[in-house]
């Protein structure tokens, strides 16, 4: 070990306090280090472990004599936790495959799911709901054209149930998801309107309408799906496609316009 300040190698280590101090300049190189060695104390014919157990997912140490119900709160039930994480990743992979999400969404969502397990957010909730919320957060952060109702359809769950879980999870971890840009959904839903060779033309016109709505503050306070539906309806009619509001509502999965 070398001192980061003076580069000296004369380091005095105090194993009882877990400190390492440079003799030359007095810099504390290490402080409150955790010793991985296990020591046992034998008293009265019985052996006991010296020290305290610290889990990789817990914030507090605790002795091995704690009750099982208390140990579970501090992350001692490692087998149960690892099983939950493994099942969560399998569920994330399954949902991602249904929505054709790439692998990096799975890895990012699994890290969020690990936080959910650590904060006991999965207790009292269905795992698939938490999995869908983790994936949706990553879709929002990466500006993917996926809506919460897509996850609702994939899991056959009420969209308001997922929405409530999403808000509570963001509040728990203090996650600030970016606002949704309506233009993200233009090309996706334009391809479902049977526009033929003019699909790209209608999509470009709808993008210009959305941009004008932004400049005129028309989209403020309105849902992105509604803005997208209105832009596509106007763009389709201006390009000679007599689409009705009912057809747009069916494609966009929004309420009556």
PDB file of N, CA, C and O in Angstrom, residues 10 15-16 18 60 134 164 170 191 196 198 212 224 226 243:
ATOM      1  N   UNK A  10       5.555   3.584   4.107  1.00  0.00           N
ATOM      2  CA  UNK A  10       5.550   3.274   5.543  1.00  0.00           C
ATOM      3  C   UNK A  10       4.160   3.580   6.079  1.00  0.00           C
ATOM      4  O   UNK A  10       3.850   4.710   6.486  1.00  0.00           O
ATOM      5  N   UNK A  15      -5.567  -2.639  13.096  1.00  0.00           N
ATOM      6  CA  UNK A  15      -6.620  -3.583  12.743  1.00  0.00           C
ATOM      7  C   UNK A  15      -7.839  -3.463  13.649  1.00  0.00           C
ATOM      8  O   UNK A  15      -8.951  -3.801  13.241  1.00  0.00           O
ATOM      9  N   UNK A  16      -7.642  -2.992  14.872  1.00  0.00           N
ATOM     10  CA  UNK A  16      -8.784  -2.886  15.787  1.00  0.00           C
ATOM     11  C   UNK A  16      -9.753  -1.786  15.340  1.00  0.00           C
ATOM     12  O   UNK A  16     -10.969  -1.934  15.440  1.00  0.00           O
ATOM     13  N   UNK A  18      -9.536  -0.440  12.172  1.00  0.00           N
ATOM     14  CA  UNK A  18      -9.686  -0.524  10.725  1.00  0.00           C
ATOM     15  C   UNK A  18      -9.108   0.667   9.998  1.00  0.00           C
ATOM     16  O   UNK A  18      -9.587   1.013   8.916  1.00  0.00           O
ATOM     17  N   UNK A  60     -26.788  -1.480   7.808  1.00  0.00           N
ATOM     18  CA  UNK A  60     -26.450  -1.597   9.218  1.00  0.00           C
ATOM     19  C   UNK A  60     -25.942  -3.000   9.509  1.00  0.00           C
ATOM     20  O   UNK A  60     -26.462  -3.972   8.968  1.00  0.00           O
ATOM     21  N   UNK A 134     -40.284  -0.761 -13.868  1.00  0.00           N
ATOM     22  CA  UNK A 134     -38.836  -0.583 -14.080  1.00  0.00           C
ATOM     23  C   UNK A 134     -38.517  -0.438 -15.569  1.00  0.00           C
ATOM     24  O   UNK A 134     -37.712   0.421 -15.970  1.00  0.00           O
ATOM     25  N   UNK A 164     -50.345   3.848 -10.854  1.00  0.00           N
ATOM     26  CA  UNK A 164     -50.200   4.082  -9.418  1.00  0.00           C
ATOM     27  C   UNK A 164     -48.884   3.514  -8.899  1.00  0.00           C
ATOM     28  O   UNK A 164     -48.178   4.151  -8.104  1.00  0.00           O
ATOM     29  N   UNK A 170     -41.410   5.993  -8.311  1.00  0.00           N
ATOM     30  CA  UNK A 170     -40.638   7.204  -8.598  1.00  0.00           C
ATOM     31  C   UNK A 170     -40.522   8.081  -7.361  1.00  0.00           C
ATOM     32  O   UNK A 170     -39.472   8.691  -7.112  1.00  0.00           O
ATOM     33  N   UNK A 191     -47.690   4.277 -39.166  1.00  0.00           N
ATOM     34  CA  UNK A 191     -47.591   2.997 -39.864  1.00  0.00           C
ATOM     35  C   UNK A 191     -48.798   2.105 -39.676  1.00  0.00           C
ATOM     36  O   UNK A 191     -48.952   1.110 -40.406  1.00  0.00           O
ATOM     37  N   UNK A 196     -50.272   3.619 -47.040  1.00  0.00           N
ATOM     38  CA  UNK A 196     -49.569   3.206 -48.251  1.00  0.00           C
ATOM     39  C   UNK A 196     -48.241   3.918 -48.432  1.00  0.00           C
ATOM     40  O   UNK A 196     -47.453   4.075 -47.484  1.00  0.00           O
ATOM     41  N   UNK A 198     -47.702   6.981 -48.865  1.00  0.00           N
ATOM     42  CA  UNK A 198     -47.673   8.335 -48.299  1.00  0.00           C
ATOM     43  C   UNK A 198     -47.514   8.337 -46.782  1.00  0.00           C
ATOM     44  O   UNK A 198     -47.723   9.375 -46.145  1.00  0.00           O
ATOM     45  N   UNK A 212     -45.453  22.995 -34.356  1.00  0.00           N
ATOM     46  CA  UNK A 212     -46.204  24.246 -34.275  1.00  0.00           C
ATOM     47  C   UNK A 212     -47.037  24.312 -32.990  1.00  0.00           C
ATOM     48  O   UNK A 212     -47.176  25.373 -32.373  1.00  0.00           O
ATOM     49  N   UNK A 224     -49.629  13.464 -24.344  1.00  0.00           N
ATOM     50  CA  UNK A 224     -48.888  13.313 -25.602  1.00  0.00           C
ATOM     51  C   UNK A 224     -49.638  12.489 -26.641  1.00  0.00           C
ATOM     52  O   UNK A 224     -49.569  12.777 -27.834  1.00  0.00           O
ATOM     53  N   UNK A 226     -52.849  12.314 -27.085  1.00  0.00           N
ATOM     54  CA  UNK A 226     -53.882  13.156 -27.678  1.00  0.00           C
ATOM     55  C   UNK A 226     -53.321  14.139 -28.680  1.00  0.00           C
ATOM     56  O   UNK A 226     -53.911  14.366 -29.751  1.00  0.00           O
ATOM     57  N   UNK A 243     -59.766  10.229 -43.010  1.00  0.00           N
ATOM     58  CA  UNK A 243     -59.851   9.447 -41.780  1.00  0.00           C
ATOM     59  C   UNK A 243     -60.829  10.118 -40.802  1.00  0.00           C
ATOM     60  O   UNK A 243     -60.878  11.338 -40.698  1.00  0.00           O
TER      61      UNK A 243
END
